[in-house]
């Protein structure tokens, strides 16, 4: 629960300034999904190491509905694809070492809107996990 989706109060994507540009740390943005799936997997004695495989096992045993599975899976793989696309661009075009920082101004409006929806989805799942594991929405 320590990783919050990177959205501001006004629904903007939180960034960090490096030099004169604004960046999103995409790996850090993925952590809530990875950790959420990990917690449910451990609770249900699933010891797979791959997040995608864990998700499949959790839906198979009924922890997640098919709809929840699709939301989490699509969110996770979208973020992963964005991360890999950015890293490939850094290697091939920019000729630099790959990292997990995406220039926010390099994203299209659709990519930004998709990220915001994913971050809202993550937030909703985090509320669910708070309640399920603590019986308290406040933590």
PDB file of C-alpha atoms in Angstrom:
ATOM      1  CA  UNK A   1       0.000   0.000   0.000  1.00  0.00           C
ATOM      2  CA  UNK A   2       3.034   2.269   0.242  1.00  0.00           C
ATOM      3  CA  UNK A   3       3.078   2.715  -3.543  1.00  0.00           C
ATOM      4  CA  UNK A   4       0.331   5.048  -4.623  1.00  0.00           C
ATOM      5  CA  UNK A   5      -0.679   5.372  -8.257  1.00  0.00           C
ATOM      6  CA  UNK A   6       1.027   8.466  -9.660  1.00  0.00           C
ATOM      7  CA  UNK A   7      -2.007  10.721  -9.933  1.00  0.00           C
ATOM      8  CA  UNK A   8      -2.351  14.131  -8.373  1.00  0.00           C
ATOM      9  CA  UNK A   9      -5.443  15.339  -6.537  1.00  0.00           C
ATOM     10  CA  UNK A  10      -6.519  16.992  -9.786  1.00  0.00           C
ATOM     11  CA  UNK A  11      -6.128  13.769 -11.785  1.00  0.00           C
ATOM     12  CA  UNK A  12      -2.860  14.716 -13.489  1.00  0.00           C
ATOM     13  CA  UNK A  13       0.011  12.277 -13.857  1.00  0.00           C
ATOM     14  CA  UNK A  14       2.657  12.843 -11.188  1.00  0.00           C
ATOM     15  CA  UNK A  15       6.066  13.393 -12.679  1.00  0.00           C
ATOM     16  CA  UNK A  16       9.527  14.161 -11.486  1.00  0.00           C
ATOM     17  CA  UNK A  17      11.790  16.784 -12.956  1.00  0.00           C
ATOM     18  CA  UNK A  18      15.120  15.652 -14.329  1.00  0.00           C
ATOM     19  CA  UNK A  19      17.054  18.507 -15.862  1.00  0.00           C
ATOM     20  CA  UNK A  20      14.421  20.599 -17.582  1.00  0.00           C
ATOM     21  CA  UNK A  21      12.010  17.785 -18.479  1.00  0.00           C
ATOM     22  CA  UNK A  22       9.203  16.004 -16.665  1.00  0.00           C
ATOM     23  CA  UNK A  23       9.419  12.208 -16.428  1.00  0.00           C
ATOM     24  CA  UNK A  24       7.233   9.325 -15.273  1.00  0.00           C
ATOM     25  CA  UNK A  25       9.025   6.428 -13.586  1.00  0.00           C
ATOM     26  CA  UNK A  26       7.108   3.640 -15.322  1.00  0.00           C
ATOM     27  CA  UNK A  27       8.580   0.839 -13.208  1.00  0.00           C
ATOM     28  CA  UNK A  28       7.494   2.579 -10.019  1.00  0.00           C
ATOM     29  CA  UNK A  29       4.042   3.046 -11.572  1.00  0.00           C
ATOM     30  CA  UNK A  30       3.855  -0.735 -12.122  1.00  0.00           C
ATOM     31  CA  UNK A  31       4.771  -1.632  -8.537  1.00  0.00           C
ATOM     32  CA  UNK A  32       1.228  -1.387  -7.111  1.00  0.00           C
ATOM     33  CA  UNK A  33      -0.030  -4.018  -9.562  1.00  0.00           C
ATOM     34  CA  UNK A  34       2.936  -6.317  -8.963  1.00  0.00           C
ATOM     35  CA  UNK A  35       2.606  -6.000  -5.182  1.00  0.00           C
ATOM     36  CA  UNK A  36      -1.171  -6.370  -5.175  1.00  0.00           C
ATOM     37  CA  UNK A  37      -0.956  -9.580  -7.190  1.00  0.00           C
ATOM     38  CA  UNK A  38       1.930 -10.799  -5.008  1.00  0.00           C
ATOM     39  CA  UNK A  39      -0.083 -10.314  -1.793  1.00  0.00           C
ATOM     40  CA  UNK A  40      -3.063 -12.248  -3.129  1.00  0.00           C
ATOM     41  CA  UNK A  41      -0.757 -14.964  -4.484  1.00  0.00           C
ATOM     42  CA  UNK A  42       0.986 -15.413  -1.130  1.00  0.00           C
ATOM     43  CA  UNK A  43      -2.332 -15.485   0.718  1.00  0.00           C
ATOM     44  CA  UNK A  44      -3.494 -18.248  -1.619  1.00  0.00           C
ATOM     45  CA  UNK A  45      -0.213 -20.209  -1.598  1.00  0.00           C
ATOM     46  CA  UNK A  46       0.667 -19.450  -5.218  1.00  0.00           C
ATOM     47  CA  UNK A  47       4.420 -19.321  -5.531  1.00  0.00           C
ATOM     48  CA  UNK A  48       4.817 -18.414  -9.204  1.00  0.00           C
ATOM     49  CA  UNK A  49       7.316 -15.619  -9.777  1.00  0.00           C
ATOM     50  CA  UNK A  50       5.780 -14.088 -12.915  1.00  0.00           C
ATOM     51  CA  UNK A  51       3.035 -11.529 -12.323  1.00  0.00           C
ATOM     52  CA  UNK A  52       1.074 -12.609 -15.405  1.00  0.00           C
ATOM     53  CA  UNK A  53       1.139 -16.260 -14.337  1.00  0.00           C
ATOM     54  CA  UNK A  54       0.123 -15.314 -10.788  1.00  0.00           C
ATOM     55  CA  UNK A  55      -2.835 -13.383 -12.173  1.00  0.00           C
ATOM     56  CA  UNK A  56      -3.972 -16.377 -14.253  1.00  0.00           C
ATOM     57  CA  UNK A  57      -3.749 -18.690 -11.243  1.00  0.00           C
ATOM     58  CA  UNK A  58      -5.690 -16.222  -9.071  1.00  0.00           C
ATOM     59  CA  UNK A  59      -8.549 -15.999 -11.549  1.00  0.00           C
ATOM     60  CA  UNK A  60      -8.549 -19.810 -11.908  1.00  0.00           C
ATOM     61  CA  UNK A  61      -9.118 -20.253  -8.170  1.00  0.00           C
ATOM     62  CA  UNK A  62     -11.737 -17.498  -8.034  1.00  0.00           C
ATOM     63  CA  UNK A  63      -9.818 -14.789  -6.186  1.00  0.00           C
ATOM     64  CA  UNK A  64     -10.452 -12.407  -9.080  1.00  0.00           C
ATOM     65  CA  UNK A  65     -13.432 -12.369 -11.403  1.00  0.00           C
ATOM     66  CA  UNK A  66     -12.764 -12.582 -15.128  1.00  0.00           C
ATOM     67  CA  UNK A  67     -13.480  -8.857 -15.382  1.00  0.00           C
ATOM     68  CA  UNK A  68     -11.028  -8.010 -12.582  1.00  0.00           C
ATOM     69  CA  UNK A  69      -8.438 -10.264 -14.174  1.00  0.00           C
ATOM     70  CA  UNK A  70      -8.824  -8.514 -17.518  1.00  0.00           C
ATOM     71  CA  UNK A  71      -8.525  -5.069 -15.920  1.00  0.00           C
ATOM     72  CA  UNK A  72      -5.381  -5.980 -13.988  1.00  0.00           C
ATOM     73  CA  UNK A  73      -3.825  -7.973 -16.808  1.00  0.00           C
ATOM     74  CA  UNK A  74      -4.465  -5.326 -19.460  1.00  0.00           C
ATOM     75  CA  UNK A  75      -3.205  -2.606 -17.125  1.00  0.00           C
ATOM     76  CA  UNK A  76      -0.045  -4.531 -16.275  1.00  0.00           C
ATOM     77  CA  UNK A  77       0.787  -5.479 -19.849  1.00  0.00           C
ATOM     78  CA  UNK A  78       0.028  -1.977 -21.148  1.00  0.00           C
ATOM     79  CA  UNK A  79       2.495  -0.505 -18.645  1.00  0.00           C
ATOM     80  CA  UNK A  80       5.045  -3.187 -19.506  1.00  0.00           C
ATOM     81  CA  UNK A  81       4.681  -2.506 -23.243  1.00  0.00           C
ATOM     82  CA  UNK A  82       5.100   1.231 -22.662  1.00  0.00           C
ATOM     83  CA  UNK A  83       8.203   0.529 -20.598  1.00  0.00           C
ATOM     84  CA  UNK A  84       9.739  -1.750 -23.237  1.00  0.00           C
ATOM     85  CA  UNK A  85       8.873   0.661 -26.072  1.00  0.00           C
ATOM     86  CA  UNK A  86      10.605   3.457 -24.178  1.00  0.00           C
ATOM     87  CA  UNK A  87      13.674   1.337 -23.482  1.00  0.00           C
ATOM     88  CA  UNK A  88      13.914   0.157 -27.099  1.00  0.00           C
ATOM     89  CA  UNK A  89      13.700   3.786 -28.237  1.00  0.00           C
ATOM     90  CA  UNK A  90      16.481   4.740 -25.819  1.00  0.00           C
ATOM     91  CA  UNK A  91      18.742   1.979 -27.165  1.00  0.00           C
ATOM     92  CA  UNK A  92      17.970   2.262 -30.883  1.00  0.00           C
ATOM     93  CA  UNK A  93      17.202   5.942 -31.469  1.00  0.00           C
ATOM     94  CA  UNK A  94      18.806   7.888 -28.666  1.00  0.00           C
ATOM     95  CA  UNK A  95      21.758   5.475 -28.318  1.00  0.00           C
ATOM     96  CA  UNK A  96      21.642   5.650 -24.532  1.00  0.00           C
ATOM     97  CA  UNK A  97      21.420   3.119 -21.756  1.00  0.00           C
ATOM     98  CA  UNK A  98      17.806   2.129 -21.115  1.00  0.00           C
ATOM     99  CA  UNK A  99      16.055   3.209 -17.947  1.00  0.00           C
ATOM    100  CA  UNK A 100      12.523   3.382 -16.594  1.00  0.00           C
ATOM    101  CA  UNK A 101      11.931   7.106 -17.083  1.00  0.00           C
ATOM    102  CA  UNK A 102       9.504   8.194 -19.779  1.00  0.00           C
ATOM    103  CA  UNK A 103       9.372  11.825 -20.850  1.00  0.00           C
ATOM    104  CA  UNK A 104       5.795  12.834 -20.196  1.00  0.00           C
ATOM    105  CA  UNK A 105       5.756  15.089 -23.265  1.00  0.00           C
ATOM    106  CA  UNK A 106       6.653  12.103 -25.471  1.00  0.00           C
ATOM    107  CA  UNK A 107       3.320  10.436 -24.688  1.00  0.00           C
ATOM    108  CA  UNK A 108       0.268  10.921 -26.871  1.00  0.00           C
ATOM    109  CA  UNK A 109      -3.010  12.201 -25.444  1.00  0.00           C
ATOM    110  CA  UNK A 110      -4.413   8.673 -25.716  1.00  0.00           C
ATOM    111  CA  UNK A 111      -1.435   7.199 -23.849  1.00  0.00           C
ATOM    112  CA  UNK A 112      -1.833   9.777 -21.091  1.00  0.00           C
ATOM    113  CA  UNK A 113      -5.583   9.122 -20.838  1.00  0.00           C
ATOM    114  CA  UNK A 114      -4.953   5.367 -20.731  1.00  0.00           C
ATOM    115  CA  UNK A 115      -2.377   5.820 -17.969  1.00  0.00           C
ATOM    116  CA  UNK A 116      -4.837   7.867 -15.924  1.00  0.00           C
ATOM    117  CA  UNK A 117      -7.486   5.154 -16.257  1.00  0.00           C
ATOM    118  CA  UNK A 118      -4.972   2.483 -15.275  1.00  0.00           C
ATOM    119  CA  UNK A 119      -3.955   4.490 -12.212  1.00  0.00           C
ATOM    120  CA  UNK A 120      -7.621   4.857 -11.210  1.00  0.00           C
ATOM    121  CA  UNK A 121      -8.050   1.089 -11.608  1.00  0.00           C
ATOM    122  CA  UNK A 122      -5.012   0.472  -9.401  1.00  0.00           C
ATOM    123  CA  UNK A 123      -6.404   2.828  -6.779  1.00  0.00           C
ATOM    124  CA  UNK A 124      -9.724   0.952  -6.755  1.00  0.00           C
ATOM    125  CA  UNK A 125      -7.965  -2.388  -6.321  1.00  0.00           C
ATOM    126  CA  UNK A 126      -5.892  -0.926  -3.493  1.00  0.00           C
ATOM    127  CA  UNK A 127      -9.084   0.120  -1.693  1.00  0.00           C
ATOM    128  CA  UNK A 128     -10.319  -3.444  -2.076  1.00  0.00           C
ATOM    129  CA  UNK A 129      -7.132  -4.929  -0.672  1.00  0.00           C
ATOM    130  CA  UNK A 130      -7.194  -2.492   2.276  1.00  0.00           C
ATOM    131  CA  UNK A 131     -10.682  -3.603   3.161  1.00  0.00           C
ATOM    132  CA  UNK A 132     -10.073  -7.303   2.550  1.00  0.00           C
ATOM    133  CA  UNK A 133      -6.915  -7.484   4.636  1.00  0.00           C
ATOM    134  CA  UNK A 134      -7.679  -4.918   7.342  1.00  0.00           C
ATOM    135  CA  UNK A 135     -11.514  -4.687   7.347  1.00  0.00           C
ATOM    136  CA  UNK A 136     -10.968  -0.951   7.287  1.00  0.00           C
ATOM    137  CA  UNK A 137     -10.941   1.370   4.288  1.00  0.00           C
ATOM    138  CA  UNK A 138      -8.750   3.842   6.128  1.00  0.00           C
ATOM    139  CA  UNK A 139      -5.863   1.418   6.457  1.00  0.00           C
TER     140      UNK A 139
END
